Coordinates of C-alpha atoms and ligand atoms in Angstrom, one line a residue:
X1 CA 46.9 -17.2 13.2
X2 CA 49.4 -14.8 14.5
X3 CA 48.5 -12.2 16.8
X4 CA 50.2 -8.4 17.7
X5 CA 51.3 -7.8 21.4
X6 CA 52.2 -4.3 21.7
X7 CA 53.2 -2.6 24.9
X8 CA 53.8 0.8 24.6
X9 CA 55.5 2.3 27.2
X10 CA 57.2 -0.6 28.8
X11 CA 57.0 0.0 32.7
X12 CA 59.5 -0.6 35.0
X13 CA 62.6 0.7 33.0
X14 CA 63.6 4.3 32.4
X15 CA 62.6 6.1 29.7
X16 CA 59.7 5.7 27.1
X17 CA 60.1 2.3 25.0
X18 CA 57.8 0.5 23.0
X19 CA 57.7 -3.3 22.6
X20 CA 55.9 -5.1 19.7
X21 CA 55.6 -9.0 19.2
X22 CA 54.1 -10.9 16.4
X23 CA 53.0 -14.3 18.4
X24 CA 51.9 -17.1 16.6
X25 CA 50.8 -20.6 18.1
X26 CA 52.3 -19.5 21.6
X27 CA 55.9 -18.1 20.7
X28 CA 57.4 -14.8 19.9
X29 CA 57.7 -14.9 15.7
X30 CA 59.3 -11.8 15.5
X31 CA 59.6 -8.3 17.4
X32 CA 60.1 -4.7 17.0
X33 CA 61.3 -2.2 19.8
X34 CA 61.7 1.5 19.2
X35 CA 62.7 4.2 21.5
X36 CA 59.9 7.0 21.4
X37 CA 61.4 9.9 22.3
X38 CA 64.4 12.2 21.5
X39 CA 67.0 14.4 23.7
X40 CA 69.1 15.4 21.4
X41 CA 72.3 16.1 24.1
X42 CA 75.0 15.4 20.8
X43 CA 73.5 18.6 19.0
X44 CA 72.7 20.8 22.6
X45 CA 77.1 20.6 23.4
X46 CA 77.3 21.6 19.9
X47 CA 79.1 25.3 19.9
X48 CA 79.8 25.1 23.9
X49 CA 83.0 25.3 25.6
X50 CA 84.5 21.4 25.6
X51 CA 84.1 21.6 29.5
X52 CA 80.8 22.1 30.0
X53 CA 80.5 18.4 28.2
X54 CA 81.2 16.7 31.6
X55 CA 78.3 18.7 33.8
X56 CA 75.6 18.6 30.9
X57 CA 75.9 15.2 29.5
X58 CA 75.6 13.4 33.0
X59 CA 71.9 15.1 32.4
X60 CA 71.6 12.6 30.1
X61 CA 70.1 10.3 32.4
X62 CA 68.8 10.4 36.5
X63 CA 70.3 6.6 36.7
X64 CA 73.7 6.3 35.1
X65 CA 74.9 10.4 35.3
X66 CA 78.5 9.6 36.6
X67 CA 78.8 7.3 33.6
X68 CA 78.8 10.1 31.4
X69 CA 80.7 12.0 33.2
X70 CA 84.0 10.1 33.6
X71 CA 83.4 9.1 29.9
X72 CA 83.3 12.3 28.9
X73 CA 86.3 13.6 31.4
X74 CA 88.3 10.9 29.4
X75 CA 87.6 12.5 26.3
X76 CA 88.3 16.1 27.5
X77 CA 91.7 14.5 28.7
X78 CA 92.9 13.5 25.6
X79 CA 92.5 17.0 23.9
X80 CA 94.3 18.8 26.9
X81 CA 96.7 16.1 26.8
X82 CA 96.9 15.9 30.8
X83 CA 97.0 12.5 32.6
X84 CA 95.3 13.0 35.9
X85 CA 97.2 11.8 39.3
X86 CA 96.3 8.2 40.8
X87 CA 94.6 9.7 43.5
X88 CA 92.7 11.1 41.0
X89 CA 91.6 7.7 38.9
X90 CA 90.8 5.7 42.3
X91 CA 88.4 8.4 43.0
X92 CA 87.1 7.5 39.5
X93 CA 86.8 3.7 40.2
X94 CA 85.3 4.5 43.5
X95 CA 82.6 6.7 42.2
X96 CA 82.0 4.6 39.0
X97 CA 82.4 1.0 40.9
X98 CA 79.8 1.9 44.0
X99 CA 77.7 3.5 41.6
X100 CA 77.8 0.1 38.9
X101 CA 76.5 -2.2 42.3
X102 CA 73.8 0.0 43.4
X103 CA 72.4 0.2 40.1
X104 CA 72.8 -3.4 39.8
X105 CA 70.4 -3.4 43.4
X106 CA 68.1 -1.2 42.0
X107 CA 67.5 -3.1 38.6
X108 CA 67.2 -6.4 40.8
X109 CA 65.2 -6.0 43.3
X110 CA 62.5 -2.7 42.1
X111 CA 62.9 -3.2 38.3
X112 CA 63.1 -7.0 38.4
X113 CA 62.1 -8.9 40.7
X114 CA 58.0 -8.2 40.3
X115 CA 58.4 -9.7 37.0
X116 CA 59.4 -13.6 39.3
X117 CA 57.5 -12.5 42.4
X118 CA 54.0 -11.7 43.6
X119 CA 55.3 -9.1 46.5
X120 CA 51.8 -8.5 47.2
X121 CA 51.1 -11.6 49.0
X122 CA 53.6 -9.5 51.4
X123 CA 50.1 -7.4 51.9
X124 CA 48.7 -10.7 53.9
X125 CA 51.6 -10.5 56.6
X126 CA 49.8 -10.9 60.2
X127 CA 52.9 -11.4 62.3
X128 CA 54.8 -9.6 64.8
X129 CA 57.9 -8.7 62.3
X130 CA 57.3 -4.8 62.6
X131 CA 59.0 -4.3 59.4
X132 CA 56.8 -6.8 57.5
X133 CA 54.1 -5.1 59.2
X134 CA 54.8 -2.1 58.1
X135 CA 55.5 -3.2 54.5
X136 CA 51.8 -5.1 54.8
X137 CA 50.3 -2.3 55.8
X138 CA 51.3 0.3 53.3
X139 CA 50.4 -1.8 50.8
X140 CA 47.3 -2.3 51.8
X141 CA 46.6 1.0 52.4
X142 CA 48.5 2.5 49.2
X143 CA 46.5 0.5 46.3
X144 CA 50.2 0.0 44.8
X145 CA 51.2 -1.8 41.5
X146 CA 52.0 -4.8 44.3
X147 CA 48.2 -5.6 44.6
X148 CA 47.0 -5.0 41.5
X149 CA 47.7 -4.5 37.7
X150 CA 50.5 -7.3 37.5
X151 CA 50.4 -8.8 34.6
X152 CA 49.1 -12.3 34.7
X153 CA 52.0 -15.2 35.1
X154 CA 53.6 -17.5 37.2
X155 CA 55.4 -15.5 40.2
X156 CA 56.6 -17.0 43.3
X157 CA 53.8 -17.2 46.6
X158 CA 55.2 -18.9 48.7
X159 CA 54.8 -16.7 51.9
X160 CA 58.2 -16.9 53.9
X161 CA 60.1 -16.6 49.8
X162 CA 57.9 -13.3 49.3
X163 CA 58.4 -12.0 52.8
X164 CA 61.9 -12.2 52.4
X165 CA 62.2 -10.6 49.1
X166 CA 59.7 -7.5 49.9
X167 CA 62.2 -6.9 52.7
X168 CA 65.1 -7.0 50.6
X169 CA 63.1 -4.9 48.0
X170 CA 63.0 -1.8 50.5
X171 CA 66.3 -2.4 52.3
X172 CA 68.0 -2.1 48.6
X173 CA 66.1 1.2 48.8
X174 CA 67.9 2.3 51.6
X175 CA 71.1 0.9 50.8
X176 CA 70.9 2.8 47.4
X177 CA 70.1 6.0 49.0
X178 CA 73.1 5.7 51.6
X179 CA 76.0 4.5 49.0
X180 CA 74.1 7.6 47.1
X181 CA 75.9 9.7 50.2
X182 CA 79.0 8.3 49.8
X183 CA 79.3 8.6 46.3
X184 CA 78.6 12.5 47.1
X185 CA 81.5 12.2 49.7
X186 CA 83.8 11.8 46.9
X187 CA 82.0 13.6 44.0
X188 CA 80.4 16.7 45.6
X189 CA 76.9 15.6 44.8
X190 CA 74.6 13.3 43.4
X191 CA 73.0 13.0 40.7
X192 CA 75.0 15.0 38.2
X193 CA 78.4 14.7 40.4
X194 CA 80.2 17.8 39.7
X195 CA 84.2 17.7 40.8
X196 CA 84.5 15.8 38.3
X197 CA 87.0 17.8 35.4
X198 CA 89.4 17.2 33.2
X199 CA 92.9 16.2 35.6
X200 CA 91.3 14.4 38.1
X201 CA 88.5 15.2 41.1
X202 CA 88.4 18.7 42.7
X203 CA 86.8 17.7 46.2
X204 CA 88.6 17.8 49.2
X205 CA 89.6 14.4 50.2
X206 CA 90.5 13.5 54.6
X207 CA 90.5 10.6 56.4
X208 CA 87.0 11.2 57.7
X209 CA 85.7 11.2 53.6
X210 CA 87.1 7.9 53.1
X211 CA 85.9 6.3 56.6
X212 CA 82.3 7.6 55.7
X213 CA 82.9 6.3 52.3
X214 CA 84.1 2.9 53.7
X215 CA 81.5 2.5 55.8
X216 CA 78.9 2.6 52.7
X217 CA 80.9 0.5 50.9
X218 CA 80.6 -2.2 54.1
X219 CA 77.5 -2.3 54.3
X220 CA 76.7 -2.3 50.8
X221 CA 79.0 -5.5 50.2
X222 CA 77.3 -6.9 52.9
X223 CA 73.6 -6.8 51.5
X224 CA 75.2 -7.9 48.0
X225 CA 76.8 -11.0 49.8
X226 CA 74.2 -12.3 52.4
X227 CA 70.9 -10.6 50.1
X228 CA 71.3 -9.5 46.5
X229 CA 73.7 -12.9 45.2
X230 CA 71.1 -15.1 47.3
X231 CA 68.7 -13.7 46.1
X232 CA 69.5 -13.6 42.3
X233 CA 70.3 -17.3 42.6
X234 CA 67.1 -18.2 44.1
X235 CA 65.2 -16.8 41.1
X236 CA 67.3 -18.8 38.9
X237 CA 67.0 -21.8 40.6
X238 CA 63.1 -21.7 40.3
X239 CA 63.1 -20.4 36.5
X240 CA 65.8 -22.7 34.7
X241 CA 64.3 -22.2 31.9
X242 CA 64.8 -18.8 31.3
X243 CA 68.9 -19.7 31.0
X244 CA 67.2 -20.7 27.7
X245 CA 64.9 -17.8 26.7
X246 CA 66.4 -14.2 25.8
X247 CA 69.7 -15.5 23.8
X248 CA 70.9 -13.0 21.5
X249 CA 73.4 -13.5 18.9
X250 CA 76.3 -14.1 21.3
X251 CA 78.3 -11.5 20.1
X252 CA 79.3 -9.5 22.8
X253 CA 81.6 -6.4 23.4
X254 CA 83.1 -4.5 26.4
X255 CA 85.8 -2.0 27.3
X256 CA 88.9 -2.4 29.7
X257 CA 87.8 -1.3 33.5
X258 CA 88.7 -0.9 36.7
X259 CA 92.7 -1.3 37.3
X260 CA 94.6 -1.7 40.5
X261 CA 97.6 -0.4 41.6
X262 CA 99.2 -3.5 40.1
X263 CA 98.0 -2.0 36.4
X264 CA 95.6 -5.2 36.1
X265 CA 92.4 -4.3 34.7
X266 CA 89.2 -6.3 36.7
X267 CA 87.9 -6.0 33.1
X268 CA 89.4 -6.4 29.7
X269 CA 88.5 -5.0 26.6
X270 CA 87.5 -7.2 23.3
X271 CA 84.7 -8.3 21.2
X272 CA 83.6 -11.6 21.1
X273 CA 82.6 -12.7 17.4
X274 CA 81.6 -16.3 16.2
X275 CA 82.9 -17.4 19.7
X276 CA 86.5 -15.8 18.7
X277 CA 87.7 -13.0 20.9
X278 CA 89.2 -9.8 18.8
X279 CA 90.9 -6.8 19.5
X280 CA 88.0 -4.0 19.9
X281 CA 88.8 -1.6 17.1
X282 CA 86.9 1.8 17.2
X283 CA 86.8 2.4 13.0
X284 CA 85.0 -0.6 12.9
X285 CA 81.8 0.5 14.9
X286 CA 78.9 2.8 12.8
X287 CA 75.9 4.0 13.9
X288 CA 73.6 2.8 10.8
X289 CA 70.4 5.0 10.5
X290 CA 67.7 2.6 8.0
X291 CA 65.4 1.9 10.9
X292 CA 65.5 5.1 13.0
X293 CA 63.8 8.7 12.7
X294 CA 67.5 10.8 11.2
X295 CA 68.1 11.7 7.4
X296 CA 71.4 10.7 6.4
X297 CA 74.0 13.5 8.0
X298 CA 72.1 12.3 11.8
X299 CA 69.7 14.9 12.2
X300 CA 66.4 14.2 13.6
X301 CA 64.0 13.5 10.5
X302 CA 60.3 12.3 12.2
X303 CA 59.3 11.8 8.7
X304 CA 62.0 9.2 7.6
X305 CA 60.5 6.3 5.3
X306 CA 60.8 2.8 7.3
X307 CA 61.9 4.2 10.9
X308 CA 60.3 3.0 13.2
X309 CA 62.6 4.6 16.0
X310 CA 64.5 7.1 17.6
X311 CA 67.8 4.7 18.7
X312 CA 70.1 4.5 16.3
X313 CA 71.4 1.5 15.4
X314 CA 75.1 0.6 16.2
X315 CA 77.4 -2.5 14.7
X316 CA 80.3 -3.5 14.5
X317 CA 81.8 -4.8 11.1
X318 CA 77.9 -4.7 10.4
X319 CA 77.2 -6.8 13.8
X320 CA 74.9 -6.1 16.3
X321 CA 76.6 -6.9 19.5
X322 CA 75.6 -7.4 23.5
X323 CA 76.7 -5.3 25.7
X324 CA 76.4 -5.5 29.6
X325 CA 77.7 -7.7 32.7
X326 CA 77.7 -11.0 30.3
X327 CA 79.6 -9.2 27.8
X328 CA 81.8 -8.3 30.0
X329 CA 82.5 -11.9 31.7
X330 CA 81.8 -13.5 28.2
X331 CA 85.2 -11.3 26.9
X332 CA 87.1 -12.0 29.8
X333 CA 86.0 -15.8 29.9
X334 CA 85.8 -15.2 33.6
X335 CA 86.1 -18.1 35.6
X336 CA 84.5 -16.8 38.6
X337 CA 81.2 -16.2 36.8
X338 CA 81.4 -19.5 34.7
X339 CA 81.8 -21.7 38.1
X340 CA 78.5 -19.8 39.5
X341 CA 76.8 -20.9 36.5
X342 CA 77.7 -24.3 36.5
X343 CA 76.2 -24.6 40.1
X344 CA 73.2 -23.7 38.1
X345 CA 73.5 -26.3 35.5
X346 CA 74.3 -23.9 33.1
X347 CA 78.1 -25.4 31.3
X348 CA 79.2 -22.1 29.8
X349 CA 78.7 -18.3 29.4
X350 CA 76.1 -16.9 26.7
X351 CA 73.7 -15.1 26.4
X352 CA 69.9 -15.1 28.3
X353 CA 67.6 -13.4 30.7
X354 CA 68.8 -15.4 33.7
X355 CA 72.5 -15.0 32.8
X356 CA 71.8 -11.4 32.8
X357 CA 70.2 -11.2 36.2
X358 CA 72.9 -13.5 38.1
X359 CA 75.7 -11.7 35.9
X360 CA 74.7 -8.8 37.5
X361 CA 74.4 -9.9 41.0
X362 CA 78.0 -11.8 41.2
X363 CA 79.3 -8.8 39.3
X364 CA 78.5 -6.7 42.5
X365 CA 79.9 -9.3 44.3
X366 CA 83.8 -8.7 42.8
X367 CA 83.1 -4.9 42.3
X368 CA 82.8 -4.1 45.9
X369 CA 86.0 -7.1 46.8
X370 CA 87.7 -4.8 44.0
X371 CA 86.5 -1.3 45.5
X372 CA 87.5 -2.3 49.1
X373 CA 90.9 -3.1 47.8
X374 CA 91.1 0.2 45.4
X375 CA 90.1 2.3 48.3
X376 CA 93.7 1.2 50.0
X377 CA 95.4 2.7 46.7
X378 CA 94.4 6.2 48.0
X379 CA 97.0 8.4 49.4
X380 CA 95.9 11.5 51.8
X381 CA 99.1 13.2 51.0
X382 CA 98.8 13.5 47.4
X383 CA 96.9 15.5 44.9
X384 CA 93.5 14.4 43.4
X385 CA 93.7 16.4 40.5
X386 CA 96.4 18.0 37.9
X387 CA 94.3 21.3 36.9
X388 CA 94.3 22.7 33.3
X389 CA 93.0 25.9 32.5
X390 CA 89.5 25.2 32.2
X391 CA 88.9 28.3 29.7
X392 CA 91.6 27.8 27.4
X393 CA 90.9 27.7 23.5
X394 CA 91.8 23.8 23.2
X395 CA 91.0 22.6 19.8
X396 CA 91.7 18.7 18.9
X397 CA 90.0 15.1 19.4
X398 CA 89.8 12.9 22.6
X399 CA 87.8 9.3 22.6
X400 CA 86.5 8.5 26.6
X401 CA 86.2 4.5 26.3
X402 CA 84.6 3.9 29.3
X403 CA 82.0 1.6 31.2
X404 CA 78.6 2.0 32.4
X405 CA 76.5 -0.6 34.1
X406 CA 74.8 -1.4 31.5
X407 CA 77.8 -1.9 29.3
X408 CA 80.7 0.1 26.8
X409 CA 80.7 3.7 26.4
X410 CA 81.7 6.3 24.1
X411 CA 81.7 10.0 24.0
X412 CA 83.7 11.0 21.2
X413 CA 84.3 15.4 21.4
X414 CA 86.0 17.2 18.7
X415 CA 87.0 20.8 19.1
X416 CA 87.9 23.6 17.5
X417 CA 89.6 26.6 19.3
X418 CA 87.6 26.2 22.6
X419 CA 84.3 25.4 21.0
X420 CA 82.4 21.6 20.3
X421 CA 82.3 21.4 16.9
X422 CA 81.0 17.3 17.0
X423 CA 80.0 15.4 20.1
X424 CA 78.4 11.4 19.4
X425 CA 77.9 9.2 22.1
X426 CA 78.0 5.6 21.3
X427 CA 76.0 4.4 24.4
X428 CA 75.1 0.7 25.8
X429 CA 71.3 0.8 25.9
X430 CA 72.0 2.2 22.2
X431 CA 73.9 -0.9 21.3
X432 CA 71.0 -3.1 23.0
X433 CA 68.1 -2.0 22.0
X434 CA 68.9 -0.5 18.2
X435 CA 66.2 -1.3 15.8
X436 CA 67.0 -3.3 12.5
X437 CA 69.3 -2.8 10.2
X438 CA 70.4 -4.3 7.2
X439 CA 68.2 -7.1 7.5
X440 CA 69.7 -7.9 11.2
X441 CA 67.4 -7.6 13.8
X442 CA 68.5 -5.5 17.3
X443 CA 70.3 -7.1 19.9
X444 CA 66.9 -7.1 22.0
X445 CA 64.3 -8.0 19.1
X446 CA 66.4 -10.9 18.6
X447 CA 66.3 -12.2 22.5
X448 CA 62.8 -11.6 22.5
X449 CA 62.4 -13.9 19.1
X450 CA 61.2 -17.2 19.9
X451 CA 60.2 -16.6 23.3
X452 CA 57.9 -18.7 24.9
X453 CA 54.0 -17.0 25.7
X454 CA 52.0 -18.7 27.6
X455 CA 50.6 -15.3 29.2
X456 CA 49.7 -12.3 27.6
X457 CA 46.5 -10.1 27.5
X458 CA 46.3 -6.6 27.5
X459 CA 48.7 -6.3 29.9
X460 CA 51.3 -7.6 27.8
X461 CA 53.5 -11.1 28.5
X462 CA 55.4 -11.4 31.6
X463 CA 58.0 -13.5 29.4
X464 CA 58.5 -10.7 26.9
X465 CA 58.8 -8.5 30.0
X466 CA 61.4 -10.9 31.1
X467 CA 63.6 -11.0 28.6
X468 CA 63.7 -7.0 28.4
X469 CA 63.7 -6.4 31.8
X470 CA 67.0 -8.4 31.9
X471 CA 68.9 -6.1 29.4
X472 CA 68.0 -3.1 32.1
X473 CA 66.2 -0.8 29.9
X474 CA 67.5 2.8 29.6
X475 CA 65.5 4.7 27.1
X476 CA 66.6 8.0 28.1
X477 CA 70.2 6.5 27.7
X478 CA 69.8 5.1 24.0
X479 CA 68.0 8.2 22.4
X480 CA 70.5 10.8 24.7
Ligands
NFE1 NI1 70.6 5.7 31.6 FE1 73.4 4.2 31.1 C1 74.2 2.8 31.9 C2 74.8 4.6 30.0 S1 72.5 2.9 29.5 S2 71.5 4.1 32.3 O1 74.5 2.0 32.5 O2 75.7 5.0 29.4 O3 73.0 3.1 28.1

């Protein structure tokens, strides 16, 4: 007979989501996830100067802020009609590349990784490491999630594997926090980074800013190289089988990124579709609203019959799509990414939890052999920014396509003499983890359909937290 699993909030992700299997003789027969809670940032901006769009939407979220930001510089851009200097898009990549791998670290290794390994056994260190001895002796003494309240499952033991990993989980702590500096070299501060403007970057930019941010950037390429790539493959290496668990439809969607000086893109736009790549075309995406908690015009309705959340629901041509690092290598049939997985075993690029997780980690790889080169592309004797008056009535449209770690983004302003008169956000944890509509399950319900349970009391099952987990949760995101 078929059972309920509901987990409700999910931990480990940001934001408040709830996760709802039916399971029937040990496999995930159908699931329903729903945001449960509502910002309401679109409606806030409403009636604001345009310009205040690029400070208060990077409130939006404590993870992803800069995100927003540039996005929503892009759109501003449009309606003053001003292109901003290089100097002033390689500050862009900069901020928005560093920021894309350090997230990256922090979904691996804090978000992640106790899902695969039991870092408490790190608790039972008795050598003469001192930083192992710290580790073992905090957790001991702090009565952490490490020793107890894991769900029940089949993590990794092994001492020397678990040793290793703990490390790796607090030097990506550190790492984080230091890129965290440099990013504020270059964007005055973090979070909410706020020379960011329509035209370019406003902070002062010397030789010293860029050594300091150089130096970040070095060691952070390092720990991806030699810890977080390693890493991520050892995990797939010991669970194959989730290459096979957490497959979505395999439609997939992503935006251009990340040129050089050259006017390559690392990343180029397109949706994939029935394994045919298309042209992305923006008229074809809506937000559909059956499933979620908004009458018909979008405005928040608690009491709407059959929602059963408060993420909208976007398609494409009525497809739910995938959006993230796989979508992004998946669109670009990258080859880089399809020769890691085949040292895996794994012949081509689709959709699952593992794919997600090792997408992730050799993304960081090329971002920071990408950022080290984009860097070079700054000149000290040019301007960072083309200024426009930052008061002026501007009235018009302007569409930021832009990317987030997590995948595509939209913000979409439309002005009328100086004042927002519409503001959407078409966000990648929105596309991900959208409820139901028109009979299609969300991207996520569907990966988590037919999973495998072989665990799962009242904790919930560590596969189902798998195959989330991989996507990166970001409530806060979704719902903005
Ligand atoms: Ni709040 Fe975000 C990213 C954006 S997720 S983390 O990446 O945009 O939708």
């Amino acid at each position: 007979m078929a059972r309920i699993l509901s987990v409700d909030p999910i931990s480990r992700i940001e934001g408040h989501l709830k996760i709802e299997t039916e399971i029937d003789s040990g496999t995930v027969t159908g699931a329903r996830v729903a945001g449960n809670m509502y910002r309401g940032f679109e409606r806030m901006l409403l009636g604001r100067h345009p310009v205040d769009s690029a400070r208060i939407a990077q409130r939006i979220c404590g993870v992803c802020h800069e995100v927003h930001g540039v996005s929503s510089v892009m759109a501003l851009e449009e309606i003053y009609r001003v292109t901003p200097p290089e100097n002033g898009v390689v500050l862009r990549d900069m901020i928005l590349g560093l920021h894309i791998v350090t997230d990256h670290m922090l979904h691996f290794y804090n978000l992640c990784l106790p899902d695969y390994a039991d870092l408490s056994v790190a608790a039972t260190y008795s050598g003469n490491d001192t930083r192992l001895k710290d580790i073992a002796g905090w957790m001991r003494g702090s009565g952490t999630a490490f020793i107890s309240g894991a769900a029940e499952g089949d993590y990794i033991k092994d001492r020397e594997t678990v040793y290793r990993l703990a490390l790796n989980y607090f030097e990506a702590l550190k790492i984080r926090s230091e890129a965290a500096s440099g990013l504020a070299l270059l964007g005055g501060k973090v979070p909410f980074i706020h020379a960011l403007l329509p035209g370019g970057i406003t902070t002062e930019i010397t030789a010293d800013t860029l050594m300091k941010y150089y130096h970040v950037l070095e060691k952070t390429a390092d720990f991806v190289n030699n810890s977080f790539l390693p890493d991520a493959l050892e995990i797939a290496r010991r669970y194959p089988q989730y290459f096979k668990i957490g497959e979505t439809y395999n439609t997939f969607y992503a935006h251009s990124s990340f040129k050089n000086s050259k006017g390559n893109n690392l990343f180029n736009a397109g949706v994939i579709i029935g394994g045919e790549k298309r042209k992305f075309d923006y008229a074809k995406v809506k937000e559909l609203l059956s499933a979620s908690f908004y009458d018909n015009s979008g405005k928040p309705d608690e009491n709407r019959k059959g929602a059963y959340s408060w993420i909208k629901a976007p398609r494409y041509e009525g497809y739910p799509l995938e959006v993230g690092p796989v979508a992004r290598f998946a669109v670009n049939n990258d080859a880089g990414f399809k020769s890691v997985l085949s040292r895996l075993g794994v012949s081509s690029i689709t959709s699952s939890t593992m794919s997600r997780i090792v997408a992730r980690a050799y993304e960081s790889v090329i971002l920071c052999n990408y950022l080290f080169e984009r860097s070079e592309d700054f000149r000290l004797d040019e301007p960072t920014i083309r200024p426009v008056d930052l008061q002026a009535p501007i009235s018009g449209q302007g569409i930021g396509f832009s990317v987030a770690a997590r995948g595509a983004l939209v913000h979409h302003i439309t002005a009328e003499k100086g004042k927002v008169t519409d503001y959407k956000m078409i966000v990648p944890s929105t596309w991900n983890f959208g409820p139901a509509a028109d009979g299609k399950a969300g991207v996520v319900e569907k990966a988590i359909t037919g999973t495998p349970v072989r665990f799962g009391g009242e904790g919930g099952s560590i596969e189902v937290g798998r195959v989330v987990r991989s996507f990166d949760p970001c409530t806060a995101c979704s719902v903005h």
